[in-house]
mmCIF file of C-alpha atoms in Angstrom:
data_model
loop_
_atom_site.group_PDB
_atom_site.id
_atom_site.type_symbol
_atom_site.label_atom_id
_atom_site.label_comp_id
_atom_site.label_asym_id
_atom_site.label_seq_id
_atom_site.Cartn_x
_atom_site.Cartn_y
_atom_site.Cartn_z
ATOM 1 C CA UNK A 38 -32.909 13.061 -0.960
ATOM 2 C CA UNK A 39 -32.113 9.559 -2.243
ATOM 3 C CA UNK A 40 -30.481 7.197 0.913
ATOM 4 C CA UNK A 41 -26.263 6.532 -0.606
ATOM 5 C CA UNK A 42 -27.503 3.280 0.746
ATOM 6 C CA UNK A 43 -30.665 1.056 0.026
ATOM 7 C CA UNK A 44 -30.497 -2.438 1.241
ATOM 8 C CA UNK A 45 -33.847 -4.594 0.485
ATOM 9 C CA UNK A 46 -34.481 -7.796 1.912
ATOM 10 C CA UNK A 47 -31.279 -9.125 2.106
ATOM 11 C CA UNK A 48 -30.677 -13.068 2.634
ATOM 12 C CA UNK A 49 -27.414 -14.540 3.689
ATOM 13 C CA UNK A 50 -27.270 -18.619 3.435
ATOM 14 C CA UNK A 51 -24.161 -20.829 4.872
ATOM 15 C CA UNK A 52 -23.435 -24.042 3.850
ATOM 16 C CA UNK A 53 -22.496 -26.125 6.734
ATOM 17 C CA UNK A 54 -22.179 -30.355 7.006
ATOM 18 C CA UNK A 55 -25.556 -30.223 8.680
ATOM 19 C CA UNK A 56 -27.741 -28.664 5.422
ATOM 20 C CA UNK A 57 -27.755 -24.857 4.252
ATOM 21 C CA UNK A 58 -29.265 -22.614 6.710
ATOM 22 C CA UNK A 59 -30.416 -19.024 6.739
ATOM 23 C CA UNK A 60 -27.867 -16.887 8.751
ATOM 24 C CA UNK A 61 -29.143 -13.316 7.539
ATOM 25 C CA UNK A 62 -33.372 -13.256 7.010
ATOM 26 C CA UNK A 63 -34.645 -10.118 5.238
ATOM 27 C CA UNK A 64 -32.401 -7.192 6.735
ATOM 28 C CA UNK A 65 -34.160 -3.886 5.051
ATOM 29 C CA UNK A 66 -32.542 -0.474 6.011
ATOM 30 C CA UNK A 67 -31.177 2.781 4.462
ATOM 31 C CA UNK A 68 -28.221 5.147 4.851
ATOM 32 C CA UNK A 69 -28.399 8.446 4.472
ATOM 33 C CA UNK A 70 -25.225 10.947 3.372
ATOM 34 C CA UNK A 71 -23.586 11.813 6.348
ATOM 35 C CA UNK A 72 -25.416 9.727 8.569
ATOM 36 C CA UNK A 73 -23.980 6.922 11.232
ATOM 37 C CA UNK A 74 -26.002 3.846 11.282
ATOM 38 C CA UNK A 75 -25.364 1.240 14.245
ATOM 39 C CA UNK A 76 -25.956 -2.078 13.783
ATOM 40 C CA UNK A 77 -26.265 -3.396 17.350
ATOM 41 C CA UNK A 78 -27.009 -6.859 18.872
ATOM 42 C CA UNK A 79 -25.053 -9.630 20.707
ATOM 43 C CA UNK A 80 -22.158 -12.454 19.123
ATOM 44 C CA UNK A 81 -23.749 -14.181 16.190
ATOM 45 C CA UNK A 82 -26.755 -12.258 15.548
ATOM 46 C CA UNK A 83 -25.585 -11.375 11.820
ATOM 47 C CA UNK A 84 -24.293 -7.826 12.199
ATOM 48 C CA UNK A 85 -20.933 -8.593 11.182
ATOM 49 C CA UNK A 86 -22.413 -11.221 8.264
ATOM 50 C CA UNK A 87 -24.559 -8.363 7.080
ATOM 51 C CA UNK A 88 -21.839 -5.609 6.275
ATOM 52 C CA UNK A 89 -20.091 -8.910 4.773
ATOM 53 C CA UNK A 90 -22.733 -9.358 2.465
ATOM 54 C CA UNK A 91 -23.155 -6.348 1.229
ATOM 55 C CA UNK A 92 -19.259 -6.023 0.633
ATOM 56 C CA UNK A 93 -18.824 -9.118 -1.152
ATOM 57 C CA UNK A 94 -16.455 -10.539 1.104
ATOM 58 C CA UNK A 95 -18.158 -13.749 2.079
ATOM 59 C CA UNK A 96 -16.639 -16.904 2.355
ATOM 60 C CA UNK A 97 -16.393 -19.650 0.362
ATOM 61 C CA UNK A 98 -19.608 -21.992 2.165
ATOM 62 C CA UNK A 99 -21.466 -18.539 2.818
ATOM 63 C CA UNK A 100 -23.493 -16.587 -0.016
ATOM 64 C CA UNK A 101 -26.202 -14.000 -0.904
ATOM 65 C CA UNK A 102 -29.244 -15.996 -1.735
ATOM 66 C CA UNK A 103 -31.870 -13.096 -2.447
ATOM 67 C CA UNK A 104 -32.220 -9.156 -2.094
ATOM 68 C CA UNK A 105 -30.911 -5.837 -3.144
ATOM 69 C CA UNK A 106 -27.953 -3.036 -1.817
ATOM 70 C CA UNK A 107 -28.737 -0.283 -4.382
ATOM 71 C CA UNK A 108 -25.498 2.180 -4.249
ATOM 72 C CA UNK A 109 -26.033 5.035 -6.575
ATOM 73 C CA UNK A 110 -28.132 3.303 -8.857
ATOM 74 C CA UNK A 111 -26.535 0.035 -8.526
ATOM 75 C CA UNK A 112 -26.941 -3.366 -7.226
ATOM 76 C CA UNK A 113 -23.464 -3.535 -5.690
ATOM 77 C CA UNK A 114 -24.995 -7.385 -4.479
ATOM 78 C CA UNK A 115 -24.785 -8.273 -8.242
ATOM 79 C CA UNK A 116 -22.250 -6.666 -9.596
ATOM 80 C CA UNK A 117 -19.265 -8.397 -11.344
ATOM 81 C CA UNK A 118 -16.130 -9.092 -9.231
ATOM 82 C CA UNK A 119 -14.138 -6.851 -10.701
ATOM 83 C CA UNK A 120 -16.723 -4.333 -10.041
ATOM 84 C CA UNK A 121 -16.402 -4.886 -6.861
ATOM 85 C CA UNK A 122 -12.965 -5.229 -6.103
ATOM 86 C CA UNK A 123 -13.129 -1.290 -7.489
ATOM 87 C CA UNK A 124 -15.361 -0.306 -4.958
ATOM 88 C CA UNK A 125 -13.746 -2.237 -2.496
ATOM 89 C CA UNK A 126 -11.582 -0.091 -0.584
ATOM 90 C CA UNK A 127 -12.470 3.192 -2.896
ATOM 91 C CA UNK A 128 -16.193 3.953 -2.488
ATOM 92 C CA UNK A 129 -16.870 1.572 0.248
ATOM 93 C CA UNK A 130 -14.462 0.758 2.525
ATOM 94 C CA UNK A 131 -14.114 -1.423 5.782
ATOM 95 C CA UNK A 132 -12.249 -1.087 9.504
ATOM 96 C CA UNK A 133 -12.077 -4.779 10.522
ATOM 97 C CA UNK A 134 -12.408 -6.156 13.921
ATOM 98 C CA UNK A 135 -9.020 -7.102 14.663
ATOM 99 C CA UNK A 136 -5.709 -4.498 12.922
ATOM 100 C CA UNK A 137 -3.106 -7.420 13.485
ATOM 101 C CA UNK A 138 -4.985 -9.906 11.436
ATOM 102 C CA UNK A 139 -6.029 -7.795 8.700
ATOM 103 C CA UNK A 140 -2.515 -5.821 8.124
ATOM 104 C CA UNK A 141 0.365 -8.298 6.440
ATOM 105 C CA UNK A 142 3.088 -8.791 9.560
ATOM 106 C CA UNK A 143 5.722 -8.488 6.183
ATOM 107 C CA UNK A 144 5.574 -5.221 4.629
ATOM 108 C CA UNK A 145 5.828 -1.735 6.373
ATOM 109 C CA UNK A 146 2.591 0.990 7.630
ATOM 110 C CA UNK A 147 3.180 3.023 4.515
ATOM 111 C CA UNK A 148 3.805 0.295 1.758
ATOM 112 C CA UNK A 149 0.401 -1.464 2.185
ATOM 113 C CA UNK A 150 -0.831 2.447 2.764
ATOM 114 C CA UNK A 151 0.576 3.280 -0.549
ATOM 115 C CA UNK A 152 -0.799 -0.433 -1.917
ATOM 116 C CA UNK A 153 -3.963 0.525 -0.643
ATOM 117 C CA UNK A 154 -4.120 3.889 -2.844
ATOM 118 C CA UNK A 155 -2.594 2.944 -5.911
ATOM 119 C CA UNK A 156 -5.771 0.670 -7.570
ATOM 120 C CA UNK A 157 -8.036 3.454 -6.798
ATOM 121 C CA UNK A 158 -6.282 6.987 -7.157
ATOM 122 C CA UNK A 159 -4.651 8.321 -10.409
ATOM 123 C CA UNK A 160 -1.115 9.431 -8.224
ATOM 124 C CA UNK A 161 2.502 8.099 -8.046
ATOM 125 C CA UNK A 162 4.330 6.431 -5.179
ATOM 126 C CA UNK A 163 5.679 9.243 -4.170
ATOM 127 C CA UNK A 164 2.319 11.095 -3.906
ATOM 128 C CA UNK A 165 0.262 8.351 -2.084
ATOM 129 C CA UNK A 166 3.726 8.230 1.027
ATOM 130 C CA UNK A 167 3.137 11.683 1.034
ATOM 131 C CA UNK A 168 -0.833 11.174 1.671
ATOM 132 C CA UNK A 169 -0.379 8.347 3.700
ATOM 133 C CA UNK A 170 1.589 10.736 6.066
ATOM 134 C CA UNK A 171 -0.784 13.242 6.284
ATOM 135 C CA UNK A 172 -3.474 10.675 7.010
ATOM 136 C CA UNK A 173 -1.514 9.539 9.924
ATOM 137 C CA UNK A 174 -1.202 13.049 11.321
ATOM 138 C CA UNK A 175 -4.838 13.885 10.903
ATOM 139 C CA UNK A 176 -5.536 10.507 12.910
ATOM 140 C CA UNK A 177 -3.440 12.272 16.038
ATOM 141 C CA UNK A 178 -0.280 10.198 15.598
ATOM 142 C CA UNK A 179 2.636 11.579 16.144
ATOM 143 C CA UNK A 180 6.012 10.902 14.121
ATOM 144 C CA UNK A 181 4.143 9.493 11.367
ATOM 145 C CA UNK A 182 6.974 9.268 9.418
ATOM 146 C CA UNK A 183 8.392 6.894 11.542
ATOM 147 C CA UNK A 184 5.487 5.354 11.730
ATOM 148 C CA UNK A 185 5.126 4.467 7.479
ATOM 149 C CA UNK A 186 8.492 2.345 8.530
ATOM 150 C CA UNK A 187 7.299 0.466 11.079
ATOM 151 C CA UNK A 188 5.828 -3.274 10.769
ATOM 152 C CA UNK A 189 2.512 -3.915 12.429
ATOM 153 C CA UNK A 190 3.934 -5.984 15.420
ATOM 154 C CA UNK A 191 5.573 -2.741 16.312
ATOM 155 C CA UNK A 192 2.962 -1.122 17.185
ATOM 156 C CA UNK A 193 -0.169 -0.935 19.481
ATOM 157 C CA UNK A 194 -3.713 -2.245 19.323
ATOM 158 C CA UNK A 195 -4.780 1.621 19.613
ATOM 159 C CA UNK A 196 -2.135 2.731 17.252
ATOM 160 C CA UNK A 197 -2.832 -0.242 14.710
ATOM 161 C CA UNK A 198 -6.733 0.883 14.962
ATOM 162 C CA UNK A 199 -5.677 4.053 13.916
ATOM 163 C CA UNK A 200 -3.668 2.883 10.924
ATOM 164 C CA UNK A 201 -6.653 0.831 9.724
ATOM 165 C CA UNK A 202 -8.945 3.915 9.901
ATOM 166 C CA UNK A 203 -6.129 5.746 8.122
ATOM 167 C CA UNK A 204 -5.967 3.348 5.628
ATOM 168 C CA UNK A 205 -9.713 2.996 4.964
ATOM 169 C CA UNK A 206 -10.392 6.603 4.405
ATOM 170 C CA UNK A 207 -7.551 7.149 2.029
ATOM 171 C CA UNK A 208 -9.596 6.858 -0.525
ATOM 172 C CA UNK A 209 -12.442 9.396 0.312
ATOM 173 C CA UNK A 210 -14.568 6.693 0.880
ATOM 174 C CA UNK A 211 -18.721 7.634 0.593
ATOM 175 C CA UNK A 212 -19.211 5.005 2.880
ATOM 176 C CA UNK A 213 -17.140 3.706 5.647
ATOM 177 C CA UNK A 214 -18.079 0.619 7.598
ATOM 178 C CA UNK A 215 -16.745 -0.146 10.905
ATOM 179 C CA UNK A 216 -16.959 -3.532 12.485
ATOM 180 C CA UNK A 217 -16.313 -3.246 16.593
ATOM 181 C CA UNK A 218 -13.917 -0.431 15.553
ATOM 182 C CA UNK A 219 -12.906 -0.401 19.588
ATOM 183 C CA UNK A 220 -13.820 -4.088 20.563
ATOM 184 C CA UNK A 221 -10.226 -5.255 22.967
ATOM 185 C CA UNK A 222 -9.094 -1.264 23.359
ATOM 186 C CA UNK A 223 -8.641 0.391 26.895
ATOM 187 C CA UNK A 224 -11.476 2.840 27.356
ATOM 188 C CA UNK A 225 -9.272 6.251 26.728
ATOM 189 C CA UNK A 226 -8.374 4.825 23.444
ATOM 190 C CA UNK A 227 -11.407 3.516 22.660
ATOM 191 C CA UNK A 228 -13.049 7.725 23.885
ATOM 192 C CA UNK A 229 -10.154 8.813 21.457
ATOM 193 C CA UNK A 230 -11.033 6.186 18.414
ATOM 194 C CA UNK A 231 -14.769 7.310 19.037
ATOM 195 C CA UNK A 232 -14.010 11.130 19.070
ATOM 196 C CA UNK A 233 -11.976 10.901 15.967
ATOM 197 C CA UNK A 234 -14.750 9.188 13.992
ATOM 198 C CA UNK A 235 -17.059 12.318 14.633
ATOM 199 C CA UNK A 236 -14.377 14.288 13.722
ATOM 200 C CA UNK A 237 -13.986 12.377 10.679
ATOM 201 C CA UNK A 238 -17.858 12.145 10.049
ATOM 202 C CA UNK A 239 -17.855 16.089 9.966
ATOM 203 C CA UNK A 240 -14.487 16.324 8.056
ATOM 204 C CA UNK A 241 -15.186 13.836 4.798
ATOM 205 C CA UNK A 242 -19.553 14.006 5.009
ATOM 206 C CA UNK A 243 -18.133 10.371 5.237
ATOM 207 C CA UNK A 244 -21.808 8.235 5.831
ATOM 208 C CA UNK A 245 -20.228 5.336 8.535
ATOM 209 C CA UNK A 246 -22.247 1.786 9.585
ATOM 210 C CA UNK A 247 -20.964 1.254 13.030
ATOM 211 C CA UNK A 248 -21.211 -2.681 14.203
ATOM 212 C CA UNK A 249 -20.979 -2.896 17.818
ATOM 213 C CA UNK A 250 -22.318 -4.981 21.068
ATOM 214 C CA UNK A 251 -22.052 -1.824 22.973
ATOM 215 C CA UNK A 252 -24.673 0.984 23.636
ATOM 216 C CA UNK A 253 -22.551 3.179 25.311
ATOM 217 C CA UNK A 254 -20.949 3.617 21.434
ATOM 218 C CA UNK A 255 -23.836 3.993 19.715
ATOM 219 C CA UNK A 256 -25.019 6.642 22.038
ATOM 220 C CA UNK A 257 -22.026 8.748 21.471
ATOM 221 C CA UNK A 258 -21.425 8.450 17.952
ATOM 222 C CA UNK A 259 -24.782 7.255 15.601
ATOM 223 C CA UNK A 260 -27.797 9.207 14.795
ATOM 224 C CA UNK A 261 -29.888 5.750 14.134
ATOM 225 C CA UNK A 262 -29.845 2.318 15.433
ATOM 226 C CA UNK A 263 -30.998 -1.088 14.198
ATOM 227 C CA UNK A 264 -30.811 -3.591 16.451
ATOM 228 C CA UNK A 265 -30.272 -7.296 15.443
ATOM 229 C CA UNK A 266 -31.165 -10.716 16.679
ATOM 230 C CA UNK A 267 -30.687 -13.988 15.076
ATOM 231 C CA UNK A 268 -30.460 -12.510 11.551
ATOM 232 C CA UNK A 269 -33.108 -9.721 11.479
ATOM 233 C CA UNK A 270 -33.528 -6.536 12.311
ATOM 234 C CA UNK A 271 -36.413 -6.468 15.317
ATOM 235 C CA UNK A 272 -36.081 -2.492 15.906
ATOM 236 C CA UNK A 273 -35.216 0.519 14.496
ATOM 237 C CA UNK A 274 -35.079 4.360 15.607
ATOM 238 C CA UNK A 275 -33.383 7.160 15.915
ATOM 239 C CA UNK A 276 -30.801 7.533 18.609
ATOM 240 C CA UNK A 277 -32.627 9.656 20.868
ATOM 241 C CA UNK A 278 -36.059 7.445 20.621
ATOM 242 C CA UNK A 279 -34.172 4.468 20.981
ATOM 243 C CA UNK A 280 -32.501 5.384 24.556
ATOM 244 C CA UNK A 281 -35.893 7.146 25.537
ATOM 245 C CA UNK A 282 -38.740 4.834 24.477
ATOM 246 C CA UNK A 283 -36.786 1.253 23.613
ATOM 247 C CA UNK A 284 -39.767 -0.795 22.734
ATOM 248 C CA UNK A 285 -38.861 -4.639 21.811
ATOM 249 C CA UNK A 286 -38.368 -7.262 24.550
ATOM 250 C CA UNK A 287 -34.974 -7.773 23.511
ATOM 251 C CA UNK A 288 -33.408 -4.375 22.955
ATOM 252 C CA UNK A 289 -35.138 -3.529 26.601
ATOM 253 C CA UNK A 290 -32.749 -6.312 27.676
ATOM 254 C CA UNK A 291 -30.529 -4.833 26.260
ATOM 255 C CA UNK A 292 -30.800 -1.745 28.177
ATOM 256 C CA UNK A 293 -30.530 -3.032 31.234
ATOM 257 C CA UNK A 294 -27.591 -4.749 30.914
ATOM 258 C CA UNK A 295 -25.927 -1.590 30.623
ATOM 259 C CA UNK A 296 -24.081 -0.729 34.464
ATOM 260 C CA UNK A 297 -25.308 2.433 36.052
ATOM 261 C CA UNK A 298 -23.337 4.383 38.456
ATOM 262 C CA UNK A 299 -26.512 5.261 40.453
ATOM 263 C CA UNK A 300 -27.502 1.528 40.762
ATOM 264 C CA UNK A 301 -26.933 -0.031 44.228
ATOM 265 C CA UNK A 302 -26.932 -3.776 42.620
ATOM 266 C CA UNK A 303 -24.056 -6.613 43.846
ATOM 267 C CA UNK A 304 -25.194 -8.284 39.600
ATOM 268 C CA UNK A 305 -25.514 -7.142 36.352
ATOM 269 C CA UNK A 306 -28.792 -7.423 34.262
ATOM 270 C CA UNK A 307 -28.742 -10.275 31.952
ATOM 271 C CA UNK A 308 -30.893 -11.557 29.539
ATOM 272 C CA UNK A 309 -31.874 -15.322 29.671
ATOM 273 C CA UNK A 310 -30.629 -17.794 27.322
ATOM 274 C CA UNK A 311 -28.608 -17.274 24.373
ATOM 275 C CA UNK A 312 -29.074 -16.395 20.604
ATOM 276 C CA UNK A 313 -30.087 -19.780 18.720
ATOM 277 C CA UNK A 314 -27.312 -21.426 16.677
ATOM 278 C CA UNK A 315 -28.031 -20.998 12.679
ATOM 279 C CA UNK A 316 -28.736 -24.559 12.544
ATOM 280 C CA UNK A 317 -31.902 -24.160 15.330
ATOM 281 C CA UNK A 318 -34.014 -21.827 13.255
ATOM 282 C CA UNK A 319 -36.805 -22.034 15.519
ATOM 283 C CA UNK A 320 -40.406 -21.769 14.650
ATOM 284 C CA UNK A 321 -42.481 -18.461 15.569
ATOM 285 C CA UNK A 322 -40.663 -15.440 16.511
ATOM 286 C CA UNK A 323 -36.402 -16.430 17.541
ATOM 287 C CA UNK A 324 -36.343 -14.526 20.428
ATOM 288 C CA UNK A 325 -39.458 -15.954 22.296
ATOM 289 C CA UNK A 326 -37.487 -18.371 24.093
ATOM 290 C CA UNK A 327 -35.615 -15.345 26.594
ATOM 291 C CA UNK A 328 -38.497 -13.326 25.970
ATOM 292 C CA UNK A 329 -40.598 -12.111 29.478
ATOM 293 C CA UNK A 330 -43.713 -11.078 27.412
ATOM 294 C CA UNK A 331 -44.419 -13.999 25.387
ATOM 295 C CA UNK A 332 -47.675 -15.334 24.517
ATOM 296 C CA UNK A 333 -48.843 -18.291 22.786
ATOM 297 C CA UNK A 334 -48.888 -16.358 19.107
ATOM 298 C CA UNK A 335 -45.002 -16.139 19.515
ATOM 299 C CA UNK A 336 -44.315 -19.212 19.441
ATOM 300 C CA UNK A 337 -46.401 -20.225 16.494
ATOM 301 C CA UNK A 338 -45.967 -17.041 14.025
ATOM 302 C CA UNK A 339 -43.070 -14.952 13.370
ATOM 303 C CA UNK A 340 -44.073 -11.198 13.368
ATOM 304 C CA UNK A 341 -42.977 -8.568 10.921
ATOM 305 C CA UNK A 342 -41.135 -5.060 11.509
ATOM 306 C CA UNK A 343 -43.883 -2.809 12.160
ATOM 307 C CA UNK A 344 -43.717 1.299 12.009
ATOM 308 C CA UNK A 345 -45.598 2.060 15.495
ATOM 309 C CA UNK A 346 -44.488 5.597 15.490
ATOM 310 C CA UNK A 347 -42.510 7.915 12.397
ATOM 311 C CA UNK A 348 -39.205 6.544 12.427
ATOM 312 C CA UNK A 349 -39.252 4.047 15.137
ATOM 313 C CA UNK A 350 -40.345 0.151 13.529
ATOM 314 C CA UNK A 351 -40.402 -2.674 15.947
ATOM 315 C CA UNK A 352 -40.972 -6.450 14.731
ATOM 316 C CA UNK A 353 -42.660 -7.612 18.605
ATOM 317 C CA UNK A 354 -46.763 -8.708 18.775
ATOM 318 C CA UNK A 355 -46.670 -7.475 22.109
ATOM 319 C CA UNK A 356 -45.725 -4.615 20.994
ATOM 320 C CA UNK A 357 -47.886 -4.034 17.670
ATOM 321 C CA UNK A 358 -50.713 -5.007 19.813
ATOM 322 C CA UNK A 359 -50.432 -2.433 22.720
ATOM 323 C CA UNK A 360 -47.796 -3.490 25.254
ATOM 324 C CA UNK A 361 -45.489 -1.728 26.295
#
C-alpha cells in the first residue's frame, strides 16, 4: 500500500544577517495510513522546522530550497498557496506547541471552531456549533456548551490542549500533526492528552506525526520513530526495535537520560555538549563533537542513513562498520 505520506530529501534554508544556512539537510521518511510517526530529538534539531516545511507555514527569512512531500499524488511542497491554504486545516492539520498563542484571546471556543469548519466543509453555522459541540464532548470535556462561550484566557492549559485537538480534527483530517502536543502539562493531563490521541488514532484511522523531546511519549503512543539531530534524521525503527536495540551514539544518549525508578543514581545521564547552532555547520558527521565512539573518519566525512537491519536505518560509521 502506497505511504499517505512520502517526504524525499527535504531541505530547509534560513536567511539570517550572518549568510543563508541549511537548518533541515535531506530528511527522507514515509507515513503510513493509520500509523503514528515520532519525530524525536532535542531543542533545535529541526523537528518542529520539518513539519513546518512540509505545511507551508514557514516564515518569511526561512524556505524550502530542494525535495519532495508527495500527498496523494501531489507535491504539497509545490503547490500553489491557495492550494495549500485548502489543505491547511482540512486534509492536513496541525496541534501547535503552545493553545494560548495560537487561539485569538478575542473571539469565543466555538466561533473560531465554527471559523475553522466553514472554508473546508459544505455546512451552515448552525451545523458546524452543533459539531463543534460534539467534538468537545468526544475530547472528555464536560459542559461543552459552556465551553463554545468561553474566551481562551478562561480556560486551562489542559483544557485549551484539548480545544486545539478539537479544533484540528474537525475536519476529518488524513493527517494530523502534533508538535509537543503535552510540552508545559502536569503529567495526568498530559496521560489523558496521550490516551485520547490513541483513542482518536483508532476512532478517525487518523495517520498522526508526533514531535516530541520525550521518549516516555513516543513509547506509549507511536509505532515508528525517527530521531533527529542538527537537521537530519540519524535513526529510524520501529518502536519496539528502537527501545530494544537503539543503535546510534546519540539516540543511546538519549536513552539514558531517561530516569529509572530502579536506578540508585544522586544525577541524571546527560549527553555532552549541545546541538551546533545553524550557523556552525560543522564538517564530518554534526554529532561527533558529544559523540563517545568517534574516530578520526567522523570528523572528516559525514556518513549516510544506512538500513543495518529491515526497518531499522542508522546514519553512524561506527555503527555501519560493526560497533555496537
Amino acid at each position: 500500500m502506497e505511504p499517505i505520506l512520502k517526504v524525499q530529501d527535504l531541505h530547509t534554508e534560513i536567511q539570517t544577517d550572518y549568510g543563508t544556512f541549511e537548518a533541515v539537510s535531506g530528511v527522507s521518511f514515509e507515513l503510513e495510513k493509520g500509523e503514528t510517526l515520532g519525530l524525536v530529538g532535542e531543542s533545535g534539531c529541526g523537528k518542529s522546522l520539518t513539519s513546518l516545511s512540509i505545511t507551508g507555514l514557514l516564515g518569511p527569512k526561512v524556505r524550502v530550497a530542494g525535495g519532495q512531500a508527495m500527498f496523494e499524488g501531489r507535491d504539497i511542497l509545490h503547490l500553489p498557496e491557495k492550494e495549500k491554504r485548502a489543505l491547511r486545516g482540512g486534509e492536513i492539520a496541525m496541534i501547535f506547541q503552545e493553545p494560548m498563542t495560537a487561539l485569538n484571546p478575542l473571539f469565543t471556543i466555538g466561533n473560531q471552531m465554527v471559523e475553522m469548519m466553514l472554508p473546508h466543509m459544505k455546512i451552515t453555522k448552525k451545523e458546524a456549533m452543533e459539531r463543534a459541540v460534539k467534538l468537545l464532548s468526544d475530547m472528555g470535556i464536560e459542559r461543552p456548551e459552556r465551553i463554545i462561550k468561553s474566551y481562551p484566557f478562561q480556560l486551562s492549559g489542559g483544557m485549551l490542549q484539548r480545544v486545539m485537538i478539537a479544533m484540528s480534527l474537525s475536519c476529518n483530517p488524513k493527517i494530523l500533526i502534533a508538535d509537543e502536543p503535552t510540552t508545559a502539562l502536569d503529567v495526568t493531563i498530559q496521560a489523558q492528552i496521550l490516551k485520547l490521541m490513541n483513542e482518536l488514532k483508532e476512532k478517525y484511522d487518523t495517520s498522526i506525526i508526533l514531535i516530541t523531546h520525550n521518549l516516555g511519549v513516543v513509547a506509549q503512543v507511536c509505532d515508528r520513530v525517527a530521531v533527529m539531530y542538527f537537521g537530519k534524521i540519524v535513526e529510524t525503527a520501529s518502536v519496539k526495535e528502537l527501545f530494544e536495540r537503539p543503535l546510534h551514539p546519540y539516540t543511546r544518549g538519549l536513552m539514558g537520560c531517561i530516569p529509572k525508578l530502579d536506578r540508585d543514581e544522586a544525577l541524571l545521564n546527560t549527553i555532552p555538549g549541545m546541538v551546533p547552532a545553524v550557523t556552525e555547520q560543522p564538517k564530518g558527521c554534526s554529532f561527533a563533537p558529544r559523540c563517545p565512539q568517534c574516530m578520526d573518519r567522523c570528523l572528516r566525512e559525514e556518513p549516510e542513513l544506512t538500513k543495518i537491519t529491515a526497518g531499522h536505518g542508522c546514519r553512524c560509521f561506527y555503527v555501519q562498520e560493526g560497533g555496537r
